[in-house]
């Protein structure tokens, strides 16, 4: 009897030592993976910075303020592309946020039968699986003609507003913003829906128990509780919009000029890289790498801002 008890203690001890070893191994494995991700990011940044160094030495910070991009005369400035990147991204978010958050509320609350909600969730997720080049082709043949007719009406009726001061020429800032709204819609909807579903049911029950209506509970309890998740969704969508390439390249017009009109063609940093890198040589390659470094910095700023906003909201 004593021998069996001792054997059982020995087996338990060996098992606990094995569990501890496995736990430590898993911890170190996750640390290695995390360091590998950070190392990959730093390696990419270093390689881009090294490629951009000749242009950094040649143009300095003036590269960010110049508006000329002329490979023939080796004159490079990325201000129009920065403007186009920011304006198209914010325009896309301006259109996508109300639709995405509204769809997330519709899919997270019991406004529809469960079978209908399941189909809508599948369709929203399917939007994220469509390749960007398909969005671009659809935009050229379907979206651009529709927005051109709309742009003609906007220009004739509201041409005194600077945003509609030029006649539409087909591809431009407005089609690019609309296609970015469609492409970022699944991100905002899916993450916002998860944030709304994750709100503890006790908050809803307490609000309804105190006499609040369903809509009061939704706008005064549920949405504020999920606000940090909704902000994270918006910032993630902004990062996606700033880095989108093919669809925007096909629809924005690729004009290296700054024009406040949404009906005029424009350009983004991603579109500039996609359209010129294959034929670039010499200093132009370095200038394009410099532009890529600027886009990397803009995306980094967006992510830092997102983390800051989320932390501030959680503290409130």
PDB file of C-alpha atoms in Angstrom:
ATOM      1  CA  UNK A   1       0.000   0.000   0.000  1.00  0.00           C
ATOM      2  CA  UNK A   2       2.818   2.364   0.925  1.00  0.00           C
ATOM      3  CA  UNK A   3       4.671   1.461  -2.267  1.00  0.00           C
ATOM      4  CA  UNK A   4       1.634   2.261  -4.427  1.00  0.00           C
ATOM      5  CA  UNK A   5       1.197   5.607  -2.687  1.00  0.00           C
ATOM      6  CA  UNK A   6       4.856   6.466  -3.229  1.00  0.00           C
ATOM      7  CA  UNK A   7       4.585   5.502  -6.909  1.00  0.00           C
ATOM      8  CA  UNK A   8       1.526   7.724  -7.247  1.00  0.00           C
ATOM      9  CA  UNK A   9       3.371  10.647  -5.626  1.00  0.00           C
ATOM     10  CA  UNK A  10       6.346  10.111  -7.938  1.00  0.00           C
ATOM     11  CA  UNK A  11       4.087  10.042 -11.013  1.00  0.00           C
ATOM     12  CA  UNK A  12       2.319  13.224  -9.921  1.00  0.00           C
ATOM     13  CA  UNK A  13       5.660  14.922  -9.300  1.00  0.00           C
ATOM     14  CA  UNK A  14       6.983  13.898 -12.704  1.00  0.00           C
ATOM     15  CA  UNK A  15       3.769  15.074 -14.339  1.00  0.00           C
ATOM     16  CA  UNK A  16       3.901  18.441 -12.598  1.00  0.00           C
ATOM     17  CA  UNK A  17       7.518  18.902 -13.644  1.00  0.00           C
ATOM     18  CA  UNK A  18       6.551  18.050 -17.223  1.00  0.00           C
ATOM     19  CA  UNK A  19       3.678  20.565 -17.107  1.00  0.00           C
ATOM     20  CA  UNK A  20       5.982  23.257 -15.782  1.00  0.00           C
ATOM     21  CA  UNK A  21       8.503  22.501 -18.527  1.00  0.00           C
ATOM     22  CA  UNK A  22       5.785  22.676 -21.169  1.00  0.00           C
ATOM     23  CA  UNK A  23       4.487  25.954 -19.730  1.00  0.00           C
ATOM     24  CA  UNK A  24       7.946  27.482 -19.755  1.00  0.00           C
ATOM     25  CA  UNK A  25       8.553  26.219 -23.272  1.00  0.00           C
ATOM     26  CA  UNK A  26       5.279  27.720 -24.467  1.00  0.00           C
ATOM     27  CA  UNK A  27       6.099  31.056 -22.816  1.00  0.00           C
ATOM     28  CA  UNK A  28       9.510  31.196 -24.486  1.00  0.00           C
ATOM     29  CA  UNK A  29       7.989  30.139 -27.824  1.00  0.00           C
ATOM     30  CA  UNK A  30       5.472  32.990 -27.719  1.00  0.00           C
ATOM     31  CA  UNK A  31       8.274  35.393 -26.764  1.00  0.00           C
ATOM     32  CA  UNK A  32      10.298  34.239 -29.754  1.00  0.00           C
ATOM     33  CA  UNK A  33       7.307  34.721 -32.065  1.00  0.00           C
ATOM     34  CA  UNK A  34       6.657  38.211 -30.661  1.00  0.00           C
ATOM     35  CA  UNK A  35      10.310  39.177 -31.076  1.00  0.00           C
ATOM     36  CA  UNK A  36      10.268  37.729 -34.592  1.00  0.00           C
ATOM     37  CA  UNK A  37       7.344  39.990 -35.525  1.00  0.00           C
ATOM     38  CA  UNK A  38       9.078  43.035 -34.058  1.00  0.00           C
ATOM     39  CA  UNK A  39      12.343  42.053 -35.738  1.00  0.00           C
ATOM     40  CA  UNK A  40      10.618  41.644 -39.113  1.00  0.00           C
ATOM     41  CA  UNK A  41       9.049  45.084 -38.775  1.00  0.00           C
ATOM     42  CA  UNK A  42      12.373  46.674 -37.890  1.00  0.00           C
ATOM     43  CA  UNK A  43      14.108  44.813 -40.727  1.00  0.00           C
ATOM     44  CA  UNK A  44      11.556  46.056 -43.283  1.00  0.00           C
ATOM     45  CA  UNK A  45      11.863  49.593 -41.943  1.00  0.00           C
ATOM     46  CA  UNK A  46      15.651  49.446 -42.091  1.00  0.00           C
ATOM     47  CA  UNK A  47      15.654  48.126 -45.662  1.00  0.00           C
ATOM     48  CA  UNK A  48      13.226  50.827 -46.844  1.00  0.00           C
ATOM     49  CA  UNK A  49      15.207  53.523 -45.038  1.00  0.00           C
ATOM     50  CA  UNK A  50      18.455  52.311 -46.608  1.00  0.00           C
ATOM     51  CA  UNK A  51      16.872  52.398 -50.044  1.00  0.00           C
ATOM     52  CA  UNK A  52      15.508  55.878 -49.365  1.00  0.00           C
ATOM     53  CA  UNK A  53      18.762  57.269 -47.953  1.00  0.00           C
ATOM     54  CA  UNK A  54      20.092  58.801 -51.223  1.00  0.00           C
ATOM     55  CA  UNK A  55      16.802  60.691 -51.668  1.00  0.00           C
ATOM     56  CA  UNK A  56      16.813  61.725 -48.007  1.00  0.00           C
ATOM     57  CA  UNK A  57      20.308  63.170 -48.462  1.00  0.00           C
ATOM     58  CA  UNK A  58      19.329  64.863 -51.721  1.00  0.00           C
ATOM     59  CA  UNK A  59      15.954  66.377 -50.763  1.00  0.00           C
ATOM     60  CA  UNK A  60      15.755  66.267 -46.963  1.00  0.00           C
ATOM     61  CA  UNK A  61      12.435  67.262 -45.412  1.00  0.00           C
ATOM     62  CA  UNK A  62      11.731  69.457 -48.441  1.00  0.00           C
ATOM     63  CA  UNK A  63      10.594  66.236 -50.121  1.00  0.00           C
ATOM     64  CA  UNK A  64       7.456  66.437 -47.974  1.00  0.00           C
ATOM     65  CA  UNK A  65       6.601  69.988 -49.048  1.00  0.00           C
ATOM     66  CA  UNK A  66       7.338  69.921 -52.796  1.00  0.00           C
ATOM     67  CA  UNK A  67       4.541  69.360 -55.298  1.00  0.00           C
ATOM     68  CA  UNK A  68       6.592  68.414 -58.359  1.00  0.00           C
ATOM     69  CA  UNK A  69       7.216  64.816 -59.382  1.00  0.00           C
ATOM     70  CA  UNK A  70       9.335  64.909 -62.538  1.00  0.00           C
ATOM     71  CA  UNK A  71      11.693  61.941 -63.069  1.00  0.00           C
ATOM     72  CA  UNK A  72      13.105  63.560 -66.236  1.00  0.00           C
ATOM     73  CA  UNK A  73      14.552  66.499 -64.288  1.00  0.00           C
ATOM     74  CA  UNK A  74      15.056  64.494 -61.059  1.00  0.00           C
ATOM     75  CA  UNK A  75      12.607  66.723 -59.199  1.00  0.00           C
ATOM     76  CA  UNK A  76      10.603  64.899 -56.582  1.00  0.00           C
ATOM     77  CA  UNK A  77       8.039  66.000 -54.028  1.00  0.00           C
ATOM     78  CA  UNK A  78       5.359  63.955 -52.333  1.00  0.00           C
ATOM     79  CA  UNK A  79       2.986  66.580 -50.905  1.00  0.00           C
ATOM     80  CA  UNK A  80       0.170  65.930 -53.464  1.00  0.00           C
ATOM     81  CA  UNK A  81       0.380  62.206 -52.726  1.00  0.00           C
ATOM     82  CA  UNK A  82       0.241  62.796 -48.960  1.00  0.00           C
ATOM     83  CA  UNK A  83      -2.786  65.029 -49.484  1.00  0.00           C
ATOM     84  CA  UNK A  84      -4.477  62.437 -51.698  1.00  0.00           C
ATOM     85  CA  UNK A  85      -3.754  59.617 -49.246  1.00  0.00           C
ATOM     86  CA  UNK A  86      -5.228  61.479 -46.282  1.00  0.00           C
ATOM     87  CA  UNK A  87      -8.242  62.962 -48.075  1.00  0.00           C
ATOM     88  CA  UNK A  88      -9.266  59.728 -49.830  1.00  0.00           C
ATOM     89  CA  UNK A  89      -8.890  57.755 -46.584  1.00  0.00           C
ATOM     90  CA  UNK A  90     -10.916  60.213 -44.508  1.00  0.00           C
ATOM     91  CA  UNK A  91     -13.539  60.490 -47.252  1.00  0.00           C
ATOM     92  CA  UNK A  92     -13.874  56.707 -47.269  1.00  0.00           C
ATOM     93  CA  UNK A  93     -14.243  56.640 -43.493  1.00  0.00           C
ATOM     94  CA  UNK A  94     -16.770  59.478 -43.581  1.00  0.00           C
ATOM     95  CA  UNK A  95     -18.980  57.304 -45.774  1.00  0.00           C
ATOM     96  CA  UNK A  96     -18.194  53.953 -44.127  1.00  0.00           C
ATOM     97  CA  UNK A  97     -18.504  54.783 -40.404  1.00  0.00           C
ATOM     98  CA  UNK A  98     -22.269  55.493 -40.228  1.00  0.00           C
ATOM     99  CA  UNK A  99     -23.105  52.576 -42.531  1.00  0.00           C
ATOM    100  CA  UNK A 100     -20.690  50.180 -40.808  1.00  0.00           C
ATOM    101  CA  UNK A 101     -21.692  51.042 -37.244  1.00  0.00           C
ATOM    102  CA  UNK A 102     -25.381  51.040 -38.195  1.00  0.00           C
ATOM    103  CA  UNK A 103     -25.013  47.600 -39.790  1.00  0.00           C
ATOM    104  CA  UNK A 104     -23.158  46.360 -36.709  1.00  0.00           C
ATOM    105  CA  UNK A 105     -26.026  47.539 -34.485  1.00  0.00           C
ATOM    106  CA  UNK A 106     -28.530  45.849 -36.788  1.00  0.00           C
ATOM    107  CA  UNK A 107     -26.593  42.570 -36.697  1.00  0.00           C
ATOM    108  CA  UNK A 108     -25.896  42.599 -32.948  1.00  0.00           C
ATOM    109  CA  UNK A 109     -29.429  43.445 -31.773  1.00  0.00           C
ATOM    110  CA  UNK A 110     -32.527  41.328 -32.269  1.00  0.00           C
ATOM    111  CA  UNK A 111     -34.048  43.552 -34.923  1.00  0.00           C
ATOM    112  CA  UNK A 112     -34.047  40.744 -37.508  1.00  0.00           C
ATOM    113  CA  UNK A 113     -34.682  36.992 -37.422  1.00  0.00           C
ATOM    114  CA  UNK A 114     -31.573  34.955 -36.639  1.00  0.00           C
ATOM    115  CA  UNK A 115     -31.539  33.338 -40.109  1.00  0.00           C
ATOM    116  CA  UNK A 116     -31.569  36.729 -41.816  1.00  0.00           C
ATOM    117  CA  UNK A 117     -28.825  38.054 -39.523  1.00  0.00           C
ATOM    118  CA  UNK A 118     -26.685  34.995 -40.289  1.00  0.00           C
ATOM    119  CA  UNK A 119     -26.990  35.616 -44.033  1.00  0.00           C
ATOM    120  CA  UNK A 120     -26.139  39.316 -43.621  1.00  0.00           C
ATOM    121  CA  UNK A 121     -23.085  38.505 -41.476  1.00  0.00           C
ATOM    122  CA  UNK A 122     -21.881  36.114 -44.189  1.00  0.00           C
ATOM    123  CA  UNK A 123     -22.381  38.738 -46.895  1.00  0.00           C
ATOM    124  CA  UNK A 124     -20.492  41.389 -44.918  1.00  0.00           C
ATOM    125  CA  UNK A 125     -17.583  39.016 -44.369  1.00  0.00           C
ATOM    126  CA  UNK A 126     -17.683  38.109 -48.063  1.00  0.00           C
ATOM    127  CA  UNK A 127     -17.010  41.758 -48.950  1.00  0.00           C
ATOM    128  CA  UNK A 128     -13.626  41.472 -47.230  1.00  0.00           C
ATOM    129  CA  UNK A 129     -12.703  38.437 -49.353  1.00  0.00           C
ATOM    130  CA  UNK A 130     -13.140  40.171 -52.721  1.00  0.00           C
ATOM    131  CA  UNK A 131      -9.738  41.056 -54.269  1.00  0.00           C
ATOM    132  CA  UNK A 132      -9.028  44.761 -54.552  1.00  0.00           C
ATOM    133  CA  UNK A 133      -8.436  44.511 -58.308  1.00  0.00           C
ATOM    134  CA  UNK A 134     -12.015  43.237 -58.687  1.00  0.00           C
ATOM    135  CA  UNK A 135     -13.215  46.295 -56.800  1.00  0.00           C
ATOM    136  CA  UNK A 136     -11.151  48.401 -59.191  1.00  0.00           C
ATOM    137  CA  UNK A 137     -12.607  46.813 -62.323  1.00  0.00           C
ATOM    138  CA  UNK A 138     -16.130  47.105 -60.923  1.00  0.00           C
ATOM    139  CA  UNK A 139     -15.429  50.714 -60.042  1.00  0.00           C
ATOM    140  CA  UNK A 140     -14.264  51.558 -63.565  1.00  0.00           C
ATOM    141  CA  UNK A 141     -17.242  50.045 -65.363  1.00  0.00           C
ATOM    142  CA  UNK A 142     -20.024  50.645 -62.824  1.00  0.00           C
ATOM    143  CA  UNK A 143     -19.089  53.168 -60.144  1.00  0.00           C
ATOM    144  CA  UNK A 144     -17.289  55.778 -62.262  1.00  0.00           C
ATOM    145  CA  UNK A 145     -20.192  56.274 -64.757  1.00  0.00           C
ATOM    146  CA  UNK A 146     -22.675  56.651 -61.891  1.00  0.00           C
ATOM    147  CA  UNK A 147     -20.493  59.109 -59.981  1.00  0.00           C
ATOM    148  CA  UNK A 148     -19.691  61.015 -63.170  1.00  0.00           C
ATOM    149  CA  UNK A 149     -23.384  61.721 -63.701  1.00  0.00           C
ATOM    150  CA  UNK A 150     -23.735  62.593 -60.017  1.00  0.00           C
ATOM    151  CA  UNK A 151     -20.664  64.821 -60.260  1.00  0.00           C
ATOM    152  CA  UNK A 152     -22.116  66.716 -63.211  1.00  0.00           C
ATOM    153  CA  UNK A 153     -25.222  67.465 -61.180  1.00  0.00           C
ATOM    154  CA  UNK A 154     -23.187  68.454 -58.124  1.00  0.00           C
ATOM    155  CA  UNK A 155     -20.979  70.737 -60.209  1.00  0.00           C
ATOM    156  CA  UNK A 156     -23.899  72.400 -61.968  1.00  0.00           C
ATOM    157  CA  UNK A 157     -25.929  72.817 -58.771  1.00  0.00           C
ATOM    158  CA  UNK A 158     -23.244  73.376 -56.138  1.00  0.00           C
ATOM    159  CA  UNK A 159     -20.245  74.455 -58.179  1.00  0.00           C
ATOM    160  CA  UNK A 160     -19.799  77.478 -55.900  1.00  0.00           C
ATOM    161  CA  UNK A 161     -18.699  75.036 -53.161  1.00  0.00           C
ATOM    162  CA  UNK A 162     -14.934  74.365 -53.492  1.00  0.00           C
ATOM    163  CA  UNK A 163     -15.460  70.607 -53.106  1.00  0.00           C
ATOM    164  CA  UNK A 164     -17.473  70.547 -56.361  1.00  0.00           C
ATOM    165  CA  UNK A 165     -15.775  73.388 -58.210  1.00  0.00           C
ATOM    166  CA  UNK A 166     -14.425  71.340 -61.139  1.00  0.00           C
ATOM    167  CA  UNK A 167     -16.373  69.285 -63.675  1.00  0.00           C
ATOM    168  CA  UNK A 168     -15.952  65.509 -63.296  1.00  0.00           C
ATOM    169  CA  UNK A 169     -13.527  63.831 -65.676  1.00  0.00           C
ATOM    170  CA  UNK A 170     -14.199  60.205 -64.737  1.00  0.00           C
ATOM    171  CA  UNK A 171     -11.640  58.808 -62.277  1.00  0.00           C
ATOM    172  CA  UNK A 172     -11.028  61.104 -59.345  1.00  0.00           C
ATOM    173  CA  UNK A 173     -11.052  61.572 -55.607  1.00  0.00           C
ATOM    174  CA  UNK A 174     -14.770  60.835 -55.181  1.00  0.00           C
ATOM    175  CA  UNK A 175     -14.735  57.371 -56.834  1.00  0.00           C
ATOM    176  CA  UNK A 176     -11.598  56.484 -54.862  1.00  0.00           C
ATOM    177  CA  UNK A 177     -13.238  57.554 -51.601  1.00  0.00           C
ATOM    178  CA  UNK A 178     -16.404  55.580 -52.346  1.00  0.00           C
ATOM    179  CA  UNK A 179     -14.475  52.416 -53.204  1.00  0.00           C
ATOM    180  CA  UNK A 180     -12.431  52.788 -50.011  1.00  0.00           C
ATOM    181  CA  UNK A 181     -15.665  53.110 -48.056  1.00  0.00           C
ATOM    182  CA  UNK A 182     -16.918  49.851 -49.559  1.00  0.00           C
ATOM    183  CA  UNK A 183     -13.604  48.082 -48.880  1.00  0.00           C
ATOM    184  CA  UNK A 184     -13.344  49.247 -45.257  1.00  0.00           C
ATOM    185  CA  UNK A 185     -16.996  48.560 -44.494  1.00  0.00           C
ATOM    186  CA  UNK A 186     -16.441  44.873 -43.529  1.00  0.00           C
ATOM    187  CA  UNK A 187     -13.696  45.824 -41.055  1.00  0.00           C
ATOM    188  CA  UNK A 188     -15.790  48.449 -39.282  1.00  0.00           C
ATOM    189  CA  UNK A 189     -18.900  46.268 -39.276  1.00  0.00           C
ATOM    190  CA  UNK A 190     -17.275  43.038 -38.068  1.00  0.00           C
ATOM    191  CA  UNK A 191     -15.173  44.552 -35.269  1.00  0.00           C
ATOM    192  CA  UNK A 192     -17.941  46.907 -34.111  1.00  0.00           C
ATOM    193  CA  UNK A 193     -20.384  43.999 -34.032  1.00  0.00           C
ATOM    194  CA  UNK A 194     -17.987  41.947 -31.917  1.00  0.00           C
ATOM    195  CA  UNK A 195     -17.561  44.905 -29.544  1.00  0.00           C
ATOM    196  CA  UNK A 196     -21.339  45.336 -29.197  1.00  0.00           C
ATOM    197  CA  UNK A 197     -21.919  41.624 -28.627  1.00  0.00           C
ATOM    198  CA  UNK A 198     -19.166  41.561 -25.973  1.00  0.00           C
ATOM    199  CA  UNK A 199     -20.999  44.080 -23.767  1.00  0.00           C
ATOM    200  CA  UNK A 200     -22.109  42.207 -20.587  1.00  0.00           C
ATOM    201  CA  UNK A 201     -25.852  41.374 -20.686  1.00  0.00           C
ATOM    202  CA  UNK A 202     -26.141  42.626 -17.105  1.00  0.00           C
ATOM    203  CA  UNK A 203     -25.700  46.229 -18.339  1.00  0.00           C
ATOM    204  CA  UNK A 204     -28.620  45.871 -20.733  1.00  0.00           C
ATOM    205  CA  UNK A 205     -30.790  44.182 -18.113  1.00  0.00           C
ATOM    206  CA  UNK A 206     -29.979  46.834 -15.506  1.00  0.00           C
ATOM    207  CA  UNK A 207     -30.819  49.647 -17.918  1.00  0.00           C
ATOM    208  CA  UNK A 208     -34.118  48.077 -18.954  1.00  0.00           C
ATOM    209  CA  UNK A 209     -34.892  47.319 -15.313  1.00  0.00           C
ATOM    210  CA  UNK A 210     -34.505  50.985 -14.437  1.00  0.00           C
ATOM    211  CA  UNK A 211     -37.142  51.900 -17.003  1.00  0.00           C
ATOM    212  CA  UNK A 212     -35.015  52.873 -20.011  1.00  0.00           C
ATOM    213  CA  UNK A 213     -36.385  52.133 -23.455  1.00  0.00           C
ATOM    214  CA  UNK A 214     -34.628  49.862 -25.910  1.00  0.00           C
ATOM    215  CA  UNK A 215     -33.207  52.787 -27.864  1.00  0.00           C
ATOM    216  CA  UNK A 216     -32.106  54.616 -24.717  1.00  0.00           C
ATOM    217  CA  UNK A 217     -30.344  51.460 -23.580  1.00  0.00           C
ATOM    218  CA  UNK A 218     -28.659  51.123 -26.957  1.00  0.00           C
ATOM    219  CA  UNK A 219     -27.385  54.704 -27.272  1.00  0.00           C
ATOM    220  CA  UNK A 220     -26.720  55.471 -23.610  1.00  0.00           C
ATOM    221  CA  UNK A 221     -25.409  52.129 -22.328  1.00  0.00           C
ATOM    222  CA  UNK A 222     -24.462  49.617 -25.044  1.00  0.00           C
ATOM    223  CA  UNK A 223     -22.688  51.912 -27.507  1.00  0.00           C
ATOM    224  CA  UNK A 224     -20.701  53.819 -24.819  1.00  0.00           C
ATOM    225  CA  UNK A 225     -19.601  50.493 -23.314  1.00  0.00           C
ATOM    226  CA  UNK A 226     -18.423  49.267 -26.736  1.00  0.00           C
ATOM    227  CA  UNK A 227     -16.999  52.621 -27.831  1.00  0.00           C
ATOM    228  CA  UNK A 228     -13.349  51.595 -27.466  1.00  0.00           C
ATOM    229  CA  UNK A 229     -13.913  48.617 -29.764  1.00  0.00           C
ATOM    230  CA  UNK A 230     -15.701  50.805 -32.312  1.00  0.00           C
ATOM    231  CA  UNK A 231     -12.816  53.306 -32.252  1.00  0.00           C
ATOM    232  CA  UNK A 232     -10.361  50.448 -32.780  1.00  0.00           C
ATOM    233  CA  UNK A 233     -12.390  49.299 -35.785  1.00  0.00           C
ATOM    234  CA  UNK A 234     -12.366  52.785 -37.288  1.00  0.00           C
ATOM    235  CA  UNK A 235      -8.618  53.221 -36.812  1.00  0.00           C
ATOM    236  CA  UNK A 236      -7.899  49.789 -38.272  1.00  0.00           C
ATOM    237  CA  UNK A 237     -10.064  50.677 -41.264  1.00  0.00           C
ATOM    238  CA  UNK A 238      -8.173  53.961 -41.623  1.00  0.00           C
ATOM    239  CA  UNK A 239      -4.875  52.072 -41.759  1.00  0.00           C
ATOM    240  CA  UNK A 240      -6.317  49.760 -44.413  1.00  0.00           C
ATOM    241  CA  UNK A 241      -7.592  52.699 -46.459  1.00  0.00           C
ATOM    242  CA  UNK A 242      -4.246  54.518 -46.347  1.00  0.00           C
ATOM    243  CA  UNK A 243      -2.405  51.460 -47.627  1.00  0.00           C
ATOM    244  CA  UNK A 244      -4.885  50.333 -50.291  1.00  0.00           C
ATOM    245  CA  UNK A 245      -3.238  50.205 -53.711  1.00  0.00           C
ATOM    246  CA  UNK A 246      -4.814  48.556 -56.743  1.00  0.00           C
ATOM    247  CA  UNK A 247      -8.427  49.715 -56.512  1.00  0.00           C
ATOM    248  CA  UNK A 248      -7.393  53.283 -55.698  1.00  0.00           C
ATOM    249  CA  UNK A 249      -4.789  53.307 -58.483  1.00  0.00           C
ATOM    250  CA  UNK A 250      -7.467  52.335 -60.983  1.00  0.00           C
ATOM    251  CA  UNK A 251      -9.990  54.939 -59.831  1.00  0.00           C
ATOM    252  CA  UNK A 252      -8.219  58.028 -58.477  1.00  0.00           C
ATOM    253  CA  UNK A 253      -6.837  59.362 -61.763  1.00  0.00           C
ATOM    254  CA  UNK A 254      -3.117  59.409 -60.786  1.00  0.00           C
ATOM    255  CA  UNK A 255      -2.710  63.176 -61.110  1.00  0.00           C
ATOM    256  CA  UNK A 256       0.168  64.624 -59.088  1.00  0.00           C
ATOM    257  CA  UNK A 257      -1.650  67.842 -58.273  1.00  0.00           C
ATOM    258  CA  UNK A 258      -3.408  69.211 -55.201  1.00  0.00           C
ATOM    259  CA  UNK A 259      -7.030  70.120 -55.890  1.00  0.00           C
ATOM    260  CA  UNK A 260      -9.604  70.666 -53.169  1.00  0.00           C
ATOM    261  CA  UNK A 261     -12.376  69.518 -55.502  1.00  0.00           C
ATOM    262  CA  UNK A 262     -13.521  65.932 -54.879  1.00  0.00           C
ATOM    263  CA  UNK A 263     -14.430  65.640 -58.570  1.00  0.00           C
ATOM    264  CA  UNK A 264     -10.854  66.224 -59.760  1.00  0.00           C
ATOM    265  CA  UNK A 265      -8.266  63.433 -60.213  1.00  0.00           C
ATOM    266  CA  UNK A 266      -5.635  63.021 -57.539  1.00  0.00           C
ATOM    267  CA  UNK A 267      -3.028  60.509 -56.380  1.00  0.00           C
ATOM    268  CA  UNK A 268      -1.910  58.592 -53.296  1.00  0.00           C
ATOM    269  CA  UNK A 269       1.454  57.311 -52.127  1.00  0.00           C
ATOM    270  CA  UNK A 270       0.416  53.693 -52.704  1.00  0.00           C
ATOM    271  CA  UNK A 271      -0.787  54.489 -56.216  1.00  0.00           C
ATOM    272  CA  UNK A 272       2.441  56.332 -56.967  1.00  0.00           C
ATOM    273  CA  UNK A 273       4.484  53.306 -55.907  1.00  0.00           C
ATOM    274  CA  UNK A 274       2.343  50.872 -57.877  1.00  0.00           C
ATOM    275  CA  UNK A 275       2.350  52.896 -61.096  1.00  0.00           C
ATOM    276  CA  UNK A 276       6.023  53.920 -61.226  1.00  0.00           C
ATOM    277  CA  UNK A 277       8.166  51.385 -59.398  1.00  0.00           C
ATOM    278  CA  UNK A 278       8.350  48.897 -62.268  1.00  0.00           C
ATOM    279  CA  UNK A 279       9.901  51.490 -64.628  1.00  0.00           C
ATOM    280  CA  UNK A 280      11.930  53.464 -62.072  1.00  0.00           C
ATOM    281  CA  UNK A 281      15.709  53.715 -62.082  1.00  0.00           C
ATOM    282  CA  UNK A 282      18.437  55.639 -60.309  1.00  0.00           C
ATOM    283  CA  UNK A 283      17.336  58.387 -57.965  1.00  0.00           C
ATOM    284  CA  UNK A 284      13.683  57.754 -58.797  1.00  0.00           C
ATOM    285  CA  UNK A 285      13.851  54.383 -57.004  1.00  0.00           C
ATOM    286  CA  UNK A 286      15.253  56.083 -53.926  1.00  0.00           C
ATOM    287  CA  UNK A 287      12.543  58.763 -54.100  1.00  0.00           C
ATOM    288  CA  UNK A 288       9.870  56.068 -54.268  1.00  0.00           C
ATOM    289  CA  UNK A 289      11.437  54.332 -51.271  1.00  0.00           C
ATOM    290  CA  UNK A 290      11.360  57.671 -49.460  1.00  0.00           C
ATOM    291  CA  UNK A 291       7.655  57.956 -50.292  1.00  0.00           C
ATOM    292  CA  UNK A 292       7.114  54.419 -48.952  1.00  0.00           C
ATOM    293  CA  UNK A 293       8.883  55.434 -45.740  1.00  0.00           C
ATOM    294  CA  UNK A 294       6.535  58.416 -45.425  1.00  0.00           C
ATOM    295  CA  UNK A 295       3.521  56.122 -45.857  1.00  0.00           C
ATOM    296  CA  UNK A 296       4.958  53.784 -43.224  1.00  0.00           C
ATOM    297  CA  UNK A 297       5.314  56.722 -40.832  1.00  0.00           C
ATOM    298  CA  UNK A 298       1.740  57.895 -41.488  1.00  0.00           C
ATOM    299  CA  UNK A 299       0.412  54.395 -40.782  1.00  0.00           C
ATOM    300  CA  UNK A 300       2.487  54.221 -37.608  1.00  0.00           C
ATOM    301  CA  UNK A 301       1.058  57.536 -36.422  1.00  0.00           C
ATOM    302  CA  UNK A 302      -2.484  56.272 -37.072  1.00  0.00           C
ATOM    303  CA  UNK A 303      -1.887  53.121 -35.014  1.00  0.00           C
ATOM    304  CA  UNK A 304      -0.319  55.054 -32.141  1.00  0.00           C
ATOM    305  CA  UNK A 305      -3.242  57.471 -32.188  1.00  0.00           C
ATOM    306  CA  UNK A 306      -5.665  54.544 -32.131  1.00  0.00           C
ATOM    307  CA  UNK A 307      -3.995  53.012 -29.083  1.00  0.00           C
ATOM    308  CA  UNK A 308      -3.989  56.385 -27.335  1.00  0.00           C
ATOM    309  CA  UNK A 309      -7.697  56.959 -28.007  1.00  0.00           C
ATOM    310  CA  UNK A 310      -8.617  53.452 -26.864  1.00  0.00           C
ATOM    311  CA  UNK A 311      -6.647  53.841 -23.637  1.00  0.00           C
ATOM    312  CA  UNK A 312      -8.231  57.224 -22.939  1.00  0.00           C
ATOM    313  CA  UNK A 313     -11.722  55.846 -23.537  1.00  0.00           C
ATOM    314  CA  UNK A 314     -11.100  52.862 -21.240  1.00  0.00           C
ATOM    315  CA  UNK A 315     -10.049  55.208 -18.444  1.00  0.00           C
ATOM    316  CA  UNK A 316     -13.282  57.192 -18.641  1.00  0.00           C
TER     317      UNK A 316
END
